[in-house]
Short mmCIF file of C-alpha atoms in Angstrom, two decimals:
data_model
loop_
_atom_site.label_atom_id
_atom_site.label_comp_id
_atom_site.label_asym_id
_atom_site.label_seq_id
_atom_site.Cartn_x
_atom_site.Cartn_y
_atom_site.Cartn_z
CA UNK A 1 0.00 0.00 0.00
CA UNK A 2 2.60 2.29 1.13
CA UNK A 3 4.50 1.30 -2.72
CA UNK A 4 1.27 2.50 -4.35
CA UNK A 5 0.64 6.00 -2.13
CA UNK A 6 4.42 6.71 -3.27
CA UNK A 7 3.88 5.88 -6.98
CA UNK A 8 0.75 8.10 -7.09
CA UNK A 9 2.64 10.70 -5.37
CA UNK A 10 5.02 10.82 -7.89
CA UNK A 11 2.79 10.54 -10.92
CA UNK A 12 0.48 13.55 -9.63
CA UNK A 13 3.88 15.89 -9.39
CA UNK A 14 4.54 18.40 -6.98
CA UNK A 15 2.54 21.21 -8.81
CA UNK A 16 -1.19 18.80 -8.54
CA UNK A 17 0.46 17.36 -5.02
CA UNK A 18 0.22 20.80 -3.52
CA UNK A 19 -3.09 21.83 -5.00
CA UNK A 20 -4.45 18.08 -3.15
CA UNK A 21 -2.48 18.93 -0.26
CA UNK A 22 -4.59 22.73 -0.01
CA UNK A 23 -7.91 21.14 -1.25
CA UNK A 24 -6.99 18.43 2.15
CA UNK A 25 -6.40 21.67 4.39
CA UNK A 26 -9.71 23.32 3.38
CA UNK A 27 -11.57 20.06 3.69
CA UNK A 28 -10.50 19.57 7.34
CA UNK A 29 -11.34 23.29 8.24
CA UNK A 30 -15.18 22.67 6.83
CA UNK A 31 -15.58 19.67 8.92
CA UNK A 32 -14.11 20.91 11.68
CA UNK A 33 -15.97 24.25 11.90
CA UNK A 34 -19.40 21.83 11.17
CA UNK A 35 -18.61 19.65 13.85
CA UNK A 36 -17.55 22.20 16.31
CA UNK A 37 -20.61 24.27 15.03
CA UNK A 38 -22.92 21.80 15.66
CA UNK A 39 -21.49 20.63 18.83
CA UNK A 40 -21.20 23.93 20.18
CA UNK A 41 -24.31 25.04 18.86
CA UNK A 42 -26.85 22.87 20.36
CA UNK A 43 -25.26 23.25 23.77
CA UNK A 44 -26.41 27.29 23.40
CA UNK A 45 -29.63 26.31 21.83
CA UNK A 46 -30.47 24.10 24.80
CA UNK A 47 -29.15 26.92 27.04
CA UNK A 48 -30.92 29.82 25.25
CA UNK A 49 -34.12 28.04 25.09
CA UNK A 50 -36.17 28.50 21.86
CA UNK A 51 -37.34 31.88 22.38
CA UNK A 52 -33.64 33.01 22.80
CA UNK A 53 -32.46 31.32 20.58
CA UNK A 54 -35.21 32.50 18.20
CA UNK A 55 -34.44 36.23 19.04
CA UNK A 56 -30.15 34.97 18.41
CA UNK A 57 -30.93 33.80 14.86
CA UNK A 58 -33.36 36.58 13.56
CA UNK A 59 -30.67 39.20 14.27
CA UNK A 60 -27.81 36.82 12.63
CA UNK A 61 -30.24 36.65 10.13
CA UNK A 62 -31.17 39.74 9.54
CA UNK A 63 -27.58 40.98 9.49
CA UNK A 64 -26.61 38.15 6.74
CA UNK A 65 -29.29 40.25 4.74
CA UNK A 66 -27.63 43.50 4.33
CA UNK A 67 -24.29 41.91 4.28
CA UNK A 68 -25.17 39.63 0.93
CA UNK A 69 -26.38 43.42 -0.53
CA UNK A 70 -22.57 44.88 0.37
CA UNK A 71 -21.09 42.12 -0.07
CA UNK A 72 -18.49 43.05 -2.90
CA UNK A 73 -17.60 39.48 -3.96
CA UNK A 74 -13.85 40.01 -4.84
CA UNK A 75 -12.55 36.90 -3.86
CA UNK A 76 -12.02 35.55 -6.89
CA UNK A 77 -11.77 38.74 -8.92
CA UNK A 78 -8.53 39.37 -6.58
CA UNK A 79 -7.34 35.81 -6.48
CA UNK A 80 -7.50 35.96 -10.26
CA UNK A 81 -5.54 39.41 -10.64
CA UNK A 82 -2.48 38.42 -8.35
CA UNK A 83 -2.05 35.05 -10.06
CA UNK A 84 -1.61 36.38 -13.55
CA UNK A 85 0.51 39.17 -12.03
CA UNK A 86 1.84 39.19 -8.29
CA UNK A 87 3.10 42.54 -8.76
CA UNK A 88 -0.05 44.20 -8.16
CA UNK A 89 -0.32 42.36 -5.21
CA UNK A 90 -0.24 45.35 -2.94
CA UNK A 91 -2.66 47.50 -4.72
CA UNK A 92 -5.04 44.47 -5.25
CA UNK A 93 -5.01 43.88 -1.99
CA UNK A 94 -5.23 47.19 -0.59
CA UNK A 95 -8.14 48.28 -2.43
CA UNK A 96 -9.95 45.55 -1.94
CA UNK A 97 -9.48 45.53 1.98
CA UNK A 98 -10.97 49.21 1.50
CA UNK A 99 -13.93 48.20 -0.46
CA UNK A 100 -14.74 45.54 1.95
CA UNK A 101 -14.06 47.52 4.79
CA UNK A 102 -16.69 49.91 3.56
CA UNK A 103 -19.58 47.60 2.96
CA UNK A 104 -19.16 46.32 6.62
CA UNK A 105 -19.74 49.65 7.63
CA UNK A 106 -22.51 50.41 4.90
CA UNK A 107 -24.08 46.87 6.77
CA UNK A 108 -23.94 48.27 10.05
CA UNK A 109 -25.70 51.49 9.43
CA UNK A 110 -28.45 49.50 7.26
CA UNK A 111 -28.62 46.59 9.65
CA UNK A 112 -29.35 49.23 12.83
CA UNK A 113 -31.54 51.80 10.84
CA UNK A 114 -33.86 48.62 9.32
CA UNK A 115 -34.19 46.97 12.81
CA UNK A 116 -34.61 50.73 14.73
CA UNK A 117 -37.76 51.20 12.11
CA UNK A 118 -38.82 47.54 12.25
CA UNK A 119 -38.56 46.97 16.02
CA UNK A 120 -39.02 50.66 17.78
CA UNK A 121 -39.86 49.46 21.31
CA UNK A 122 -37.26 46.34 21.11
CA UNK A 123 -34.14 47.64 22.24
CA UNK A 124 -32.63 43.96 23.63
CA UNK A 125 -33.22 43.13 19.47
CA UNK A 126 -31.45 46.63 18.38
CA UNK A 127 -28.26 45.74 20.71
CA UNK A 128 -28.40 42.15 19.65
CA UNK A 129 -28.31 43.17 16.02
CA UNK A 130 -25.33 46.37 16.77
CA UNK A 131 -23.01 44.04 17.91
CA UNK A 132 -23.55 41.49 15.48
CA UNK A 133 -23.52 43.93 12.97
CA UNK A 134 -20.34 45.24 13.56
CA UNK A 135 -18.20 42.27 13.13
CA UNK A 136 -19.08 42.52 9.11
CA UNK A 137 -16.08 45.40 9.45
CA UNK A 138 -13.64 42.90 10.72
CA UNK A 139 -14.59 40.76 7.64
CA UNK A 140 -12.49 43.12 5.42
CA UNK A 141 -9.32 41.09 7.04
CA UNK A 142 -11.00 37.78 4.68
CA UNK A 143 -8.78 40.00 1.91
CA UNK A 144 -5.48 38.75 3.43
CA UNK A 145 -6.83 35.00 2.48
CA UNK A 146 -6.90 35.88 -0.94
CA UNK A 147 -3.26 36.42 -0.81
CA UNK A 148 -2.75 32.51 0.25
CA UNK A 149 -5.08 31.28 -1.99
CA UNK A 150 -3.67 32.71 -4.85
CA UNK A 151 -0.56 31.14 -3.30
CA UNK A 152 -2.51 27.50 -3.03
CA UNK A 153 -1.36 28.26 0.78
CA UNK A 154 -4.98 28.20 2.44
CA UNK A 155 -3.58 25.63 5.32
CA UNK A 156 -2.34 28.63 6.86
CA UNK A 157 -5.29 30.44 7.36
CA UNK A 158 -7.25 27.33 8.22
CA UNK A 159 -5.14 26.76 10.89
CA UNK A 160 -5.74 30.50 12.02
CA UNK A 161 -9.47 30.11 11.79
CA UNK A 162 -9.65 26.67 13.37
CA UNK A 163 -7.66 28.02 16.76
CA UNK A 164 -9.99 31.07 17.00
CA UNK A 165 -13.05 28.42 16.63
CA UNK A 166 -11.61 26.35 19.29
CA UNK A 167 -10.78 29.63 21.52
CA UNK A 168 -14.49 30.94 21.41
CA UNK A 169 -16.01 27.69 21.71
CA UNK A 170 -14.64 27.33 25.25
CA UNK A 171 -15.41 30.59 25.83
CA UNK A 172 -19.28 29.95 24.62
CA UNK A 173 -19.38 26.92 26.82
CA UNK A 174 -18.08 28.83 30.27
CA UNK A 175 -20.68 31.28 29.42
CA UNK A 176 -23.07 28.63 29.41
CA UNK A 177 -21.53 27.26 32.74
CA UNK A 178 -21.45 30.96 34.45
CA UNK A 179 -24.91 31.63 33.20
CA UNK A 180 -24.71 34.41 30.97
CA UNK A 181 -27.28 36.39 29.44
CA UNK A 182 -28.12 36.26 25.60
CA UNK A 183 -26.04 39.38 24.68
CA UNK A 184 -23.41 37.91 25.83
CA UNK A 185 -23.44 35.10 22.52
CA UNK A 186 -23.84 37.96 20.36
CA UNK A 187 -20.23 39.35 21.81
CA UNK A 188 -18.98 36.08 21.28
CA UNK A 189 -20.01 36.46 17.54
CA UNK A 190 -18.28 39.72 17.01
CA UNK A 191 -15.24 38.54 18.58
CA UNK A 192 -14.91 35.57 16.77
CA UNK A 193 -14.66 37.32 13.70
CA UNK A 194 -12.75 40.20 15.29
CA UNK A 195 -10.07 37.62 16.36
CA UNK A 196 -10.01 35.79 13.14
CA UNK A 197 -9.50 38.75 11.32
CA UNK A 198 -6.04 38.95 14.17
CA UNK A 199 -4.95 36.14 13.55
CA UNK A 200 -4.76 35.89 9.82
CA UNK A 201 -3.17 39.18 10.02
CA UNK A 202 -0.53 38.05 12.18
CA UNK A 203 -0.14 34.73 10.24
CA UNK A 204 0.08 37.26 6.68
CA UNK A 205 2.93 39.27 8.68
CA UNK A 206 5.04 36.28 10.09
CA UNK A 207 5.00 34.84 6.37
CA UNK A 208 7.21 38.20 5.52
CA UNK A 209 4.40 40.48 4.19
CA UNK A 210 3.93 43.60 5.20
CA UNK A 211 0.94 45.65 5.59
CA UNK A 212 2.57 49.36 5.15
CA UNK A 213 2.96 47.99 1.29
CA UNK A 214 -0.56 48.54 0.62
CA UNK A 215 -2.37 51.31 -1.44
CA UNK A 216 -5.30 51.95 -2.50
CA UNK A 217 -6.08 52.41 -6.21
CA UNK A 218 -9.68 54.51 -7.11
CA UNK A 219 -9.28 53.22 -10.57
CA UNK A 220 -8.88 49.10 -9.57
CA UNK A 221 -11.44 49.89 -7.30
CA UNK A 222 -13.77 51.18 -10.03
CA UNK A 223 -12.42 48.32 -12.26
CA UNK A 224 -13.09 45.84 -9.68
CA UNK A 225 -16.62 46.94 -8.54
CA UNK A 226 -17.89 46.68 -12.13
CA UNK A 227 -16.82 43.62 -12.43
CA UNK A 228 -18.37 42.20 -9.81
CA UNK A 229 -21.66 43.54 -9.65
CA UNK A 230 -22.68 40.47 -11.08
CA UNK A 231 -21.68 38.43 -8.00
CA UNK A 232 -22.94 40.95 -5.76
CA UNK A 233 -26.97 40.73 -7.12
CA UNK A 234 -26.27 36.56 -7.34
CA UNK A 235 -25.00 36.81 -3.01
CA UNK A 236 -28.18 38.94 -2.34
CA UNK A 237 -30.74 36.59 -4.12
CA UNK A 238 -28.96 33.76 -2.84
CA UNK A 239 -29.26 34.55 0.50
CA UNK A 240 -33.12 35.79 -0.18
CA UNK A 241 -33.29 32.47 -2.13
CA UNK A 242 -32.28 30.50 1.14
CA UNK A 243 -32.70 32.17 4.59
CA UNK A 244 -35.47 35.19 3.75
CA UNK A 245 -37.64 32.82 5.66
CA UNK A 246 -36.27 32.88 9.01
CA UNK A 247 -36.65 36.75 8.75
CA UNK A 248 -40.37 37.28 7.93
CA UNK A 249 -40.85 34.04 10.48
CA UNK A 250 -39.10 35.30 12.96
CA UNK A 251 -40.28 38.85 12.59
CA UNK A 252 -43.52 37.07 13.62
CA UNK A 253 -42.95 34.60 16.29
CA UNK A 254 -39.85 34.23 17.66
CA UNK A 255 -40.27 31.34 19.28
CA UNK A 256 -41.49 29.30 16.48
CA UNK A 257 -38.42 30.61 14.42
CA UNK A 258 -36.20 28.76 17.30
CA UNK A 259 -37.65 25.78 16.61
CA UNK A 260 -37.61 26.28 12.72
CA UNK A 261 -34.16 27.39 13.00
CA UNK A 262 -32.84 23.78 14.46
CA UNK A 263 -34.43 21.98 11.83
CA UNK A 264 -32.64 24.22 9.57
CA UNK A 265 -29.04 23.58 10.71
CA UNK A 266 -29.92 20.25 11.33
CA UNK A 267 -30.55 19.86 7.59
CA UNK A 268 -27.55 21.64 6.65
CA UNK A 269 -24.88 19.91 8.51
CA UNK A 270 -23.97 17.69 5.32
CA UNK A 271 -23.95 20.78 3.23
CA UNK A 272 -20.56 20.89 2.42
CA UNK A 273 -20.73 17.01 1.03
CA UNK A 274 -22.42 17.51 -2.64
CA UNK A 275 -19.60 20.69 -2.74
CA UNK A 276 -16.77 17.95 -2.13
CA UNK A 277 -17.78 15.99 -4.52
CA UNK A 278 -18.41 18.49 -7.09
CA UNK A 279 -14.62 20.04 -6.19
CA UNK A 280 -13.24 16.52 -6.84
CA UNK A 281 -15.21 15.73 -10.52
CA UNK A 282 -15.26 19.32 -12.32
CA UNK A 283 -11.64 18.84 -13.30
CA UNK A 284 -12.25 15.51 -14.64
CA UNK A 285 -15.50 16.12 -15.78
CA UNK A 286 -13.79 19.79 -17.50
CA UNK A 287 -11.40 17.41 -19.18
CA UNK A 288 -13.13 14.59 -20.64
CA UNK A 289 -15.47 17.19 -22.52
CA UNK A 290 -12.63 18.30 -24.33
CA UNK A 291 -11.33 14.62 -25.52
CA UNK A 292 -15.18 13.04 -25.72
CA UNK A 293 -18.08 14.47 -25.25
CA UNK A 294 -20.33 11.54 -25.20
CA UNK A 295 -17.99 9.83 -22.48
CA UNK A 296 -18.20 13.52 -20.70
CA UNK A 297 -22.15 13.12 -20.79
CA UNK A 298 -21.96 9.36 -19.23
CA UNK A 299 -19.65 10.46 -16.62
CA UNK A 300 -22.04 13.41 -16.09
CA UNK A 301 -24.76 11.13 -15.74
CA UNK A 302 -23.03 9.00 -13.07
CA UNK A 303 -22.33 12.12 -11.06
CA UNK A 304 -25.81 13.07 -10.86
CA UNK A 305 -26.96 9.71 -9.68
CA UNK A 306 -24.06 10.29 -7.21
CA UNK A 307 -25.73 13.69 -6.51
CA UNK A 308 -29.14 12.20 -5.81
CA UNK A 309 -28.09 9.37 -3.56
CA UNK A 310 -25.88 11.49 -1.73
CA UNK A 311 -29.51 13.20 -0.77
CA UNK A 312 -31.48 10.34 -0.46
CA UNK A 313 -28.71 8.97 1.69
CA UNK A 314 -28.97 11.97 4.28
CA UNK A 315 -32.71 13.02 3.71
CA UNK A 316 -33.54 9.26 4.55
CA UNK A 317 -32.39 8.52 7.94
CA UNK A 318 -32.77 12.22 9.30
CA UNK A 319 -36.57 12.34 8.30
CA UNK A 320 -37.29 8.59 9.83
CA UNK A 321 -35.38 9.48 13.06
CA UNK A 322 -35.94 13.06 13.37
CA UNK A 323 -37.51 12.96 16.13
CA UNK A 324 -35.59 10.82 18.38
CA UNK A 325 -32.58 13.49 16.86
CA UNK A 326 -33.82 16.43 18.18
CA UNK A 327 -34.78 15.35 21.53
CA UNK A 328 -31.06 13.46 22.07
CA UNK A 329 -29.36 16.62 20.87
CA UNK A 330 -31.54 19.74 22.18
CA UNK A 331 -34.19 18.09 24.90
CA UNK A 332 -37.82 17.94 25.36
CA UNK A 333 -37.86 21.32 25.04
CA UNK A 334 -37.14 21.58 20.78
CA UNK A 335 -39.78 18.52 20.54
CA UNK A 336 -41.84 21.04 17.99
CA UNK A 337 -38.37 20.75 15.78
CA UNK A 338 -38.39 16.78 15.32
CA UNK A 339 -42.07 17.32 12.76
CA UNK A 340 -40.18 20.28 10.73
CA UNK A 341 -36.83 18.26 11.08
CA UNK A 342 -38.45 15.34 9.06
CA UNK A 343 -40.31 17.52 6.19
CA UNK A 344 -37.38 19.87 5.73
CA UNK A 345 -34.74 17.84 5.39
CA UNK A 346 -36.07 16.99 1.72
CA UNK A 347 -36.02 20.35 0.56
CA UNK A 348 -32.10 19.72 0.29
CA UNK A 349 -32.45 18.13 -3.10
CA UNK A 350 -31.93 21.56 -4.09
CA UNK A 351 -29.30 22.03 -3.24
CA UNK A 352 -27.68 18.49 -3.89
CA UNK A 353 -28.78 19.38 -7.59
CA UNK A 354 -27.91 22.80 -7.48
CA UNK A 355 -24.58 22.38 -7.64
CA UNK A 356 -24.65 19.82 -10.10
CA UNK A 357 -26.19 21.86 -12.71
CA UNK A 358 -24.05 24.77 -11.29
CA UNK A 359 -20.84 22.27 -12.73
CA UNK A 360 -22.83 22.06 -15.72
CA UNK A 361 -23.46 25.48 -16.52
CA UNK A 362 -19.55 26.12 -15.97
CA UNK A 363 -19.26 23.22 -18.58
CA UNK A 364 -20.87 24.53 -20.75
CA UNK A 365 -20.59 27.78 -20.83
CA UNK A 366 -24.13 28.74 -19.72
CA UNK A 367 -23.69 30.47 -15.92
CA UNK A 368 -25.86 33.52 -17.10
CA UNK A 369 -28.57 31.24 -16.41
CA UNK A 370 -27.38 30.97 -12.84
CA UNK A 371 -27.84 34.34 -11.98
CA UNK A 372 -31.37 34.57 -13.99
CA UNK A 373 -32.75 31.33 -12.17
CA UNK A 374 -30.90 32.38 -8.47
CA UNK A 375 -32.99 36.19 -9.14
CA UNK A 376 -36.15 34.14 -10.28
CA UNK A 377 -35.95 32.22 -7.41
CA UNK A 378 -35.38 34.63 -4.71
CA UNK A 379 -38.32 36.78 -5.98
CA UNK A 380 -40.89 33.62 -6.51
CA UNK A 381 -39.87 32.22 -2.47
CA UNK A 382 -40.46 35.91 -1.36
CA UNK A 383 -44.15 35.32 -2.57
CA UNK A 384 -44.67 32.55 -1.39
CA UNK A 385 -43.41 33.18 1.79
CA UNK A 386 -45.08 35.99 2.47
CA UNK A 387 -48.71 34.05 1.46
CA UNK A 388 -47.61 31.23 3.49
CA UNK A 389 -45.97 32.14 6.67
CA UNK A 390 -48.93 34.31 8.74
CA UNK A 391 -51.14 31.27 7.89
CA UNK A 392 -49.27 28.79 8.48
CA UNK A 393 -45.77 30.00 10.51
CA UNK A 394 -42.59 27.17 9.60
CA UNK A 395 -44.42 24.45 7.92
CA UNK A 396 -45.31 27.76 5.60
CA UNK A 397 -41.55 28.35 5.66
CA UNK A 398 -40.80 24.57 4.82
CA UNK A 399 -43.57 24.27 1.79
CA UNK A 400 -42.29 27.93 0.16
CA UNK A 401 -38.86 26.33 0.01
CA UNK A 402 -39.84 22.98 -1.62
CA UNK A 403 -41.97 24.67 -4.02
CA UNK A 404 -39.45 27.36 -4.85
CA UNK A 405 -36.71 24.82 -4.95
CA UNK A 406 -38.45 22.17 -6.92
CA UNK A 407 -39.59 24.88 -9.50
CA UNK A 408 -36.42 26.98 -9.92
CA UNK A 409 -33.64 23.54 -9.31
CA UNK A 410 -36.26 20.80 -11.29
CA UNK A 411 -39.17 21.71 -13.27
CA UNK A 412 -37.73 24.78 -14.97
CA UNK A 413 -35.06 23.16 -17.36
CA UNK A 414 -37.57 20.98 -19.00
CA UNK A 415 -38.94 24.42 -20.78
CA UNK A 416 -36.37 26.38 -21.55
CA UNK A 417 -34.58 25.10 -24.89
CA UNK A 418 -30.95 25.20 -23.46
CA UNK A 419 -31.17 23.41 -20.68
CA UNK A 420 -33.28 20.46 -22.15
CA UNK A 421 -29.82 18.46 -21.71
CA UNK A 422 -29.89 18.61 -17.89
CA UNK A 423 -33.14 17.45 -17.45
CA UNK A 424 -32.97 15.10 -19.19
CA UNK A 425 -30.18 13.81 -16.88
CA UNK A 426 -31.93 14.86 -14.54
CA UNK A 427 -34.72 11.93 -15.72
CA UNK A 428 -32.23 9.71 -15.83
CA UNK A 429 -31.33 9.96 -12.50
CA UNK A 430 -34.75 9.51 -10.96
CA UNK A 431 -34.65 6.04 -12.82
CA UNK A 432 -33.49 4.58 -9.49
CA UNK A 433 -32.64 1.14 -11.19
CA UNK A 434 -30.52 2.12 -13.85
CA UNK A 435 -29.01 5.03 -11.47
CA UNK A 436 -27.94 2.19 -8.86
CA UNK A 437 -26.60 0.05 -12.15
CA UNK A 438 -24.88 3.01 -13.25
CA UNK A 439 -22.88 3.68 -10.00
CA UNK A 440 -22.31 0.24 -9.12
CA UNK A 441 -20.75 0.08 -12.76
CA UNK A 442 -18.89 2.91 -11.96
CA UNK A 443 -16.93 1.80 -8.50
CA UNK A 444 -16.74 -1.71 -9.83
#
């Protein structure tokens, strides 16, 4: 075995070796943040109480809003620019740190004025969503990771990340212990980005950079905010695509929200598993449609199937044992979250599909579409939240979300011409028989 693992070592190179060895270091930091995330998490939800805990989310939530709309998504604008030349390193990353920098204060201000006009005589929600607000400025500091991924160095800041995660997950638990109050957890959420933002500063200055080097440039600014405009209206009707329902539910009921809001991260915990697998195929997939197209579309086939048992395997289980999940992990008290637990755990077909028509639009050339059908999307689940929720609170949540994600993710490529292709791979797939054939086929 150990003959083999040296062999393929030596046939990938040291050029693919060190993009595998990143792509490891990234992996590791998404589990571990999940697992410490969830772990964490569910001790504060069972602390907080559902109420609380309700209140917690809706100003996280509300905050993520405003954030997606200044968001300036130059990640891969910058990572782009300093690869093809690392002299304009310093003025890439300079500018960018004062873009970002701005639109965490821009999110503030919005954040406080919305929830000041929102909530008038709700001061506890004001403060909770202040603090929380303010840690978007410490964001800017996610510049310096461009630097190392444009380097294929993101072990570095994992490693940052990962001991701040560890730091303020103690420090969450001895607030449980000491019996702290709920603004407390929102402090804890500013400083964890505050001190990540530290630490992959001092990690960027001990790797012999140095901060005085950097300038700002008006016209790369300009350059760069025209660019990515584009990105910017896809974050915003993402996030209204995904989480505008635990805003208009919990500007409702806050209570119910709490117990919606478990279901939710309960659902999500395998998130980052269809975005592994996708990582791993695209460059395979990306070359076989150059040398063979039909062998690309079989392969592409196979990965779907992958796609949907990947769901099924995860939607399964939860939704039989949902119940008996949320009472082990967050008491009696969260029993209202085992019934929403089992229905939404299906509506994460959309996303396991998602992404794999996301790889195909990148294929083939098509990733307008994501942008139109992400825009569609976010406007048709604002509708039919807002008929569904006052009637009928989370399950009215839950059903939006299916609907929206079974129309937008399913039902909409089998009527427009150019994406015919997908579903009908997307048919293909739902032949369970021939699916299972095709995968067994595959790892045999």
């Amino acid at each position: 075995m150990l003959d083999k693992l040296t062999a393929l070592g030596q046939k990938l190179g040291a050029g693919l070796g060190l993009l595998i060895d990143n792509l490891v270091w990234l992996l590791t930091d998404q589990v571990l943040q999940v697992g410490l995330g969830l772990f964490v998490g569910v001790w504060v939800a069972r602390y907080l109480g559902p109420t609380q805990f309700g209140l917690l989310n809706y100003a996280i939530a509300l905050v993520s809003l405003f954030a997606s709309a200044t968001a300036i998504g130059l990640g891969t604008l910058v990572v782009r620019d300093i690869a093809r030349d690392p002299e304009c390193k310093e003025e890439a990353l300079g500018t960018a740190f004062a873009l970002q920098l701005a639109g965490g204060i821009i999110t503030l201000l919005l954040a406080v004025t919305a929830t000041a006009l929102l909530n008038p005589d709700d001061s506890l929600t004001l403060t909770l969503v202040g603090i929380v607000a303010a840690g978007t400025m410490f964001q800017s500091f996610e510049t310096i990771n461009f630097w190392f991924q444009s380097q294929v160095e993101s072990k570095y800041t994992a490693v940052a990340k990962n001991s701040v995660s560890l730091l303020i997950a103690g420090i969450r638990i001895a607030l449980i212990e000491v019996r702290a109050p709920l603004i407390a957890f929102a402090w804890t959420s500013l400083a964890e980005v505050a001190l990540g933002g530290l630490a992959i500063a001092l990690v960027y200055q001990s790797k012999g950079n140095d901060f005085k080097l950097w300038r700002v440039s008006w016209q790369r600014g300009k350059q760069l905010l025209q660019e990515s405009w584009p990105l910017v209206l896809s974050s915003l009707a993402v996030f209204i695509y995904s989480k505008i329902d635990l805003i208009m539910l919990g500007s409702l009921d806050k209570t119910e929200l709490g117990y919606y809001a478990v279901a939710v991260k309960l659902s999500e915990v395998s998130d980052f598993l269809p975005l592994i697998v996708a990582g791993f195929i695209f460059p395979q997939l990306a070359q076989l449609r150059q040398k063979n197209y039909a062998e690309y579309l079989k392969k592409f086939q196979i990965y779907t199937d992958a796609m949907l048992f990947l769901w099924l395997g995860v939607a399964v289980p939860i939704c039989l044992l949902a119940p008996f999940i949320v009472q082990t992990l967050y008491g009696e008290q969260y029993a209202a979250s085992g019934g929403l637990l089992s229905i939404y755990v299906w509506t994460q077909f959309g996303s396991n599909f998602g992404i794999a028509r996301n790889t195909y639009f990148a294929l083939e050339g098509k990733l307008r579409y994501n942008l139109y059908l992400t825009v569609a999307g976010a406007i048709f689940n604002i509708v039919l939240n807002a008929l569904l929720i006052p009637q009928y609170g989370a399950l009215g949540a839950i059903a939006a979300t299916l609907i929206t994600y079974f129309y937008v993710t399913i039902l909409v490529n089998f009527y427009i011409k150019e994406l015919k292709p997908f579903a009908k791979i997307i048919m293909g797939s739902l032949n369970l028989y021939k699916a299972v054939s095709r995968l067994l086929g595959a790892i045999g």
